[in-house]
PDB file of C-alpha atoms in Angstrom:
ATOM      1  CA  MET A   1      72.214  71.781 -84.133  1.00 38.00           C
ATOM      2  CA  PRO A   2      69.929  70.630 -81.255  1.00 37.00           C
ATOM      3  CA  LYS A   3      71.808  68.670 -78.533  1.00 34.00           C
ATOM      4  CA  SER A   4      69.279  65.830 -78.578  1.00 34.00           C
ATOM      5  CA  LEU A   5      70.008  65.362 -82.125  1.00 36.00           C
ATOM      6  CA  LEU A   6      73.634  64.929 -81.734  1.00 35.00           C
ATOM      7  CA  ALA A   7      72.961  62.222 -79.037  1.00 37.00           C
ATOM      8  CA  TYR A   8      71.888  59.987 -81.941  1.00 37.00           C
ATOM      9  CA  CYS A   9      74.038  61.130 -84.877  1.00 36.00           C
ATOM     10  CA  GLU A  10      77.471  62.305 -85.486  1.00 41.00           C
ATOM     11  CA  THR A  11      78.097  65.178 -88.041  1.00 38.00           C
ATOM     12  CA  LEU A  12      79.939  64.082 -91.038  1.00 40.00           C
ATOM     13  CA  THR A  13      79.970  67.132 -93.448  1.00 40.00           C
ATOM     14  CA  THR A  14      77.737  69.852 -94.390  1.00 41.00           C
ATOM     15  CA  LEU A  15      75.958  69.921 -97.501  1.00 41.00           C
ATOM     16  CA  ARG A  16      76.557  73.609 -98.128  1.00 40.00           C
ATOM     17  CA  VAL A  17      78.976  73.229-100.873  1.00 39.00           C
ATOM     18  CA  SER A  18      77.715  72.329-104.271  1.00 44.00           C
ATOM     19  CA  ALA A  19      78.396  68.564-105.032  1.00 51.00           C
ATOM     20  CA  PHE A  20      77.603  68.924-108.556  1.00 53.00           C
ATOM     21  CA  ALA A  21      78.361  71.234-111.763  1.00 52.00           C
ATOM     22  CA  ASP A  22      75.420  73.749-112.137  1.00 56.00           C
ATOM     23  CA  ASP A  23      75.777  73.401-115.881  1.00 60.00           C
ATOM     24  CA  LYS A  24      75.233  69.581-116.119  1.00 78.00           C
ATOM     25  CA  THR A  25      71.645  68.712-116.465  1.00 83.00           C
ATOM     26  CA  ILE A  26      69.769  65.537-115.280  1.00 84.00           C
ATOM     27  CA  ARG A  27      69.517  63.242-118.285  1.00 82.00           C
ATOM     28  CA  HIS A  28      68.286  59.995-116.600  1.00 81.00           C
ATOM     29  CA  SER A  29      65.988  59.434-113.712  1.00 80.00           C
ATOM     30  CA  SER A  30      68.595  57.648-111.931  1.00 83.00           C
ATOM     31  CA  ASP A  31      70.798  60.777-111.934  1.00 85.00           C
ATOM     32  CA  LEU A  32      68.392  62.039-109.155  1.00 85.00           C
ATOM     33  CA  ASP A  33      68.970  59.097-106.887  1.00 86.00           C
ATOM     34  CA  CYS A  34      70.579  60.191-103.575  1.00 83.00           C
ATOM     35  CA  ASN A  35      71.041  57.653-100.747  1.00 78.00           C
ATOM     36  CA  PHE A  36      73.970  59.598 -99.164  1.00 82.00           C
ATOM     37  CA  ALA A  37      76.268  56.677 -99.265  1.00 80.00           C
ATOM     38  CA  ASP A  38      78.621  58.783-101.496  1.00 80.00           C
ATOM     39  CA  PRO A  39      77.578  62.512-101.099  1.00 79.00           C
ATOM     40  CA  LYS A  40      79.843  63.747-103.883  1.00 79.00           C
ATOM     41  CA  LYS A  41      77.520  61.718-106.405  1.00 81.00           C
ATOM     42  CA  CYS A  42      74.283  63.305-105.053  1.00 85.00           C
ATOM     43  CA  ARG A  43      72.979  65.808-107.609  1.00 87.00           C
ATOM     44  CA  TRP A  44      71.208  67.845-104.910  1.00 86.00           C
ATOM     45  CA  LYS A  45      72.516  70.715-102.846  1.00 86.00           C
ATOM     46  CA  ASN A  46      71.473  73.492-100.491  1.00 84.00           C
ATOM     47  CA  VAL A  47      70.407  76.574-102.005  1.00 82.00           C
ATOM     48  CA  GLU A  48      73.139  79.283-101.679  1.00 79.00           C
ATOM     49  CA  ASP A  49      72.446  81.931 -99.004  1.00 76.00           C
ATOM     50  CA  LYS A  50      73.119  84.627-101.432  1.00 76.00           C
ATOM     51  CA  TRP A  51      69.678  83.965-103.212  1.00 73.00           C
ATOM     52  CA  GLY A  52      67.629  84.841-100.145  1.00 78.00           C
ATOM     53  CA  LEU A  53      65.224  81.947-100.765  1.00 80.00           C
ATOM     54  CA  ASP A  54      65.618  79.934 -97.567  1.00 85.00           C
ATOM     55  CA  SER A  55      66.588  80.405 -93.968  1.00 88.00           C
ATOM     56  CA  LEU A  56      68.172  77.051 -93.040  1.00 87.00           C
ATOM     57  CA  ASP A  57      70.390  74.402 -94.587  1.00 86.00           C
ATOM     58  CA  PHE A  58      70.368  70.544 -94.610  1.00 85.00           C
ATOM     59  CA  TYR A  59      73.358  68.784 -92.936  1.00 85.00           C
ATOM     60  CA  LEU A  60      74.391  65.127 -93.587  1.00 85.00           C
ATOM     61  CA  PHE A  61      74.460  62.898 -90.355  1.00 83.00           C
ATOM     62  CA  GLU A  62      75.339  59.182 -89.818  1.00 81.00           C
ATOM     63  CA  LYS A  63      73.787  57.117 -87.027  1.00 79.00           C
ATOM     64  CA  VAL A  64      76.715  55.846 -85.108  1.00 80.00           C
ATOM     65  CA  ASP A  65      75.259  54.076 -82.047  1.00 75.00           C
ATOM     66  CA  PHE A  66      72.470  51.728 -81.128  1.00 71.00           C
ATOM     67  CA  THR A  67      70.156  54.230 -79.496  1.00 70.00           C
ATOM     68  CA  GLU A  68      66.741  54.207 -80.909  1.00 66.00           C
ATOM     69  CA  PHE A  69      65.956  56.730 -83.591  1.00 60.00           C
ATOM     70  CA  PRO A  70      63.621  58.558 -83.994  1.00 56.00           C
ATOM     71  CA  ALA A  71      63.107  58.886 -80.401  1.00 58.00           C
ATOM     72  CA  LEU A  72      59.788  60.193 -80.997  1.00 54.00           C
ATOM     73  CA  ARG A  73      57.023  58.628 -83.305  1.00 53.00           C
ATOM     74  CA  VAL A  74      57.195  61.022 -86.202  1.00 54.00           C
ATOM     75  CA  GLY A  75      56.041  60.086 -89.723  1.00 58.00           C
ATOM     76  CA  PRO A  76      55.843  59.042 -92.349  1.00 62.00           C
ATOM     77  CA  GLY A  77      59.560  57.704 -92.553  1.00 65.00           C
ATOM     78  CA  PRO A  78      60.641  54.323 -91.341  1.00 67.00           C
ATOM     79  CA  THR A  79      60.407  53.489 -87.579  1.00 65.00           C
ATOM     80  CA  ARG A  80      63.937  52.386 -87.164  1.00 74.00           C
ATOM     81  CA  VAL A  81      67.248  53.848 -88.497  1.00 75.00           C
ATOM     82  CA  HIS A  82      70.033  51.388 -88.413  1.00 78.00           C
ATOM     83  CA  GLN A  83      73.685  52.049 -87.138  1.00 80.00           C
ATOM     84  CA  GLY A  84      75.900  53.368 -90.154  1.00 82.00           C
ATOM     85  CA  GLU A  85      72.785  54.670 -92.198  1.00 82.00           C
ATOM     86  CA  LYS A  86      72.987  58.392 -93.381  1.00 82.00           C
ATOM     87  CA  MET A  87      70.287  61.032 -93.565  1.00 82.00           C
ATOM     88  CA  ILE A  88      69.991  64.829 -93.840  1.00 83.00           C
ATOM     89  CA  PHE A  89      68.366  66.922 -91.220  1.00 81.00           C
ATOM     90  CA  THR A  90      67.264  70.596 -90.996  1.00 83.00           C
ATOM     91  CA  GLY A  91      65.732  72.451 -88.255  1.00 78.00           C
ATOM     92  CA  ASP A  92      66.405  74.844 -85.352  1.00 74.00           C
ATOM     93  CA  LYS A  93      64.583  76.050 -82.128  1.00 74.00           C
ATOM     94  CA  LYS A  94      63.204  79.406 -83.563  1.00 76.00           C
ATOM     95  CA  ARG A  95      59.442  79.748 -83.248  1.00 77.00           C
ATOM     96  CA  GLU A  96      58.875  81.737 -86.620  1.00 80.00           C
ATOM     97  CA  GLU A  97      58.520  79.876 -89.837  1.00 81.00           C
ATOM     98  CA  GLN A  98      61.719  78.603 -91.422  1.00 84.00           C
ATOM     99  CA  HIS A  99      62.577  77.243 -94.873  1.00 85.00           C
ATOM    100  CA  ALA A 100      65.115  74.882 -96.231  1.00 86.00           C
ATOM    101  CA  ILE A 101      65.607  74.175 -99.815  1.00 85.00           C
ATOM    102  CA  TYR A 102      67.355  71.257-101.332  1.00 85.00           C
ATOM    103  CA  LEU A 103      67.861  71.751-105.010  1.00 84.00           C
ATOM    104  CA  SER A 104      68.472  69.372-107.798  1.00 85.00           C
ATOM    105  CA  SER A 105      70.624  69.832-110.718  1.00 84.00           C
ATOM    106  CA  LEU A 106      68.552  71.238-113.690  1.00 82.00           C
ATOM    107  CA  VAL A 107      65.998  68.745-115.100  1.00 81.00           C
ATOM    108  CA  GLY A 108      65.672  69.041-118.888  1.00 76.00           C
ATOM    109  CA  CYS A 109      62.529  68.706-120.885  1.00 72.00           C
ATOM    110  CA  GLN A 110      60.585  65.487-120.119  1.00 70.00           C
ATOM    111  CA  ASN A 111      58.534  63.449-122.630  1.00 74.00           C
ATOM    112  CA  SER A 112      56.212  61.983-119.977  1.00 75.00           C
ATOM    113  CA  THR A 113      55.399  62.373-116.298  1.00 74.00           C
ATOM    114  CA  GLY A 114      58.100  61.933-113.654  1.00 73.00           C
ATOM    115  CA  ASN A 115      57.873  60.436-110.096  1.00 75.00           C
ATOM    116  CA  LEU A 116      59.996  61.514-107.140  1.00 78.00           C
ATOM    117  CA  THR A 117      60.054  59.427-103.892  1.00 79.00           C
ATOM    118  CA  PHE A 118      61.269  60.706-100.788  1.00 79.00           C
ATOM    119  CA  THR A 119      61.672  58.961 -97.281  1.00 78.00           C
ATOM    120  CA  TYR A 120      61.383  61.691 -94.621  1.00 78.00           C
ATOM    121  CA  TRP A 121      60.193  62.372 -91.159  1.00 75.00           C
ATOM    122  CA  SER A 122      58.494  65.425 -89.995  1.00 74.00           C
ATOM    123  CA  TYR A 123      57.547  66.923 -86.586  1.00 71.00           C
ATOM    124  CA  ASN A 124      56.281  70.182 -85.039  1.00 70.00           C
ATOM    125  CA  SER A 125      54.003  70.478 -87.945  1.00 74.00           C
ATOM    126  CA  ALA A 126      56.906  70.907 -90.542  1.00 77.00           C
ATOM    127  CA  GLN A 127      55.752  70.337 -94.117  1.00 78.00           C
ATOM    128  CA  LEU A 128      57.564  68.886 -97.338  1.00 78.00           C
ATOM    129  CA  GLU A 129      56.745  70.813-100.313  1.00 80.00           C
ATOM    130  CA  ILE A 130      57.956  70.157-103.782  1.00 80.00           C
ATOM    131  CA  VAL A 131      58.552  73.423-105.922  1.00 81.00           C
ATOM    132  CA  LEU A 132      59.863  74.245-109.337  1.00 81.00           C
ATOM    133  CA  PHE A 133      62.414  76.832-110.081  1.00 80.00           C
ATOM    134  CA  GLU A 134      63.955  78.077-113.250  1.00 80.00           C
ATOM    135  CA  ASP A 135      67.220  79.795-113.637  1.00 78.00           C
ATOM    136  CA  LYS A 136      67.192  83.524-113.942  1.00 82.00           C
ATOM    137  CA  PRO A 137      69.342  85.523-116.422  1.00 84.00           C
ATOM    138  CA  GLY A 138      72.210  86.755-114.658  1.00 84.00           C
ATOM    139  CA  GLY A 139      72.261  84.177-111.830  1.00 80.00           C
ATOM    140  CA  GLY A 140      69.864  82.837-109.169  1.00 78.00           C
ATOM    141  CA  TYR A 141      66.566  81.225-109.283  1.00 79.00           C
ATOM    142  CA  LYS A 142      62.907  82.114-109.684  1.00 82.00           C
ATOM    143  CA  MET A 143      60.168  79.901-108.065  1.00 80.00           C
ATOM    144  CA  LEU A 144      57.430  79.093-110.517  1.00 82.00           C
ATOM    145  CA  PRO A 145      53.774  79.344-109.626  1.00 81.00           C
ATOM    146  CA  GLU A 146      53.156  75.774-110.885  1.00 77.00           C
ATOM    147  CA  LYS A 147      52.753  73.213-108.147  1.00 71.00           C
ATOM    148  CA  PRO A 148      53.447  69.516-108.873  1.00 68.00           C
ATOM    149  CA  TYR A 149      51.038  66.975-107.654  1.00 65.00           C
ATOM    150  CA  VAL A 150      52.222  65.572-104.210  1.00 62.00           C
ATOM    151  CA  ASP A 151      50.675  62.388-102.706  1.00 64.00           C
ATOM    152  CA  CYS A 152      51.811  62.215 -99.034  1.00 51.00           C
TER     153      CYS A 152
END
């Protein structure tokens, strides 16, 4: 992790290990809530390296001191993170394009439209993109060409 990041946060754990059973589908919209207060209840995870879909992982951090964060004005997230708050980060110093995928448990058929809300910061022209995957027979995931509407 970048040294400047560690000045503001202390690593708690990585989110590489699956925190949920892959065979358990999302039944209620609240199943997708994840504020990181109890990471084991979060129904999201890093995509496993073996599928070759991304090049980075997300890591869980907790703000442990009173240093202002974020130090740079980045958006669209809140202008202040308070001591004790937890968040996930991804990134590195490589110049080539990188991808990090944070995957939810399988969402079953819906009878109406859904609404996902994220609080995030981006910098260095990073982009947040919502994509849809389906399970591949025999394991792994296939990215679907459909793109959900994103208003950010």
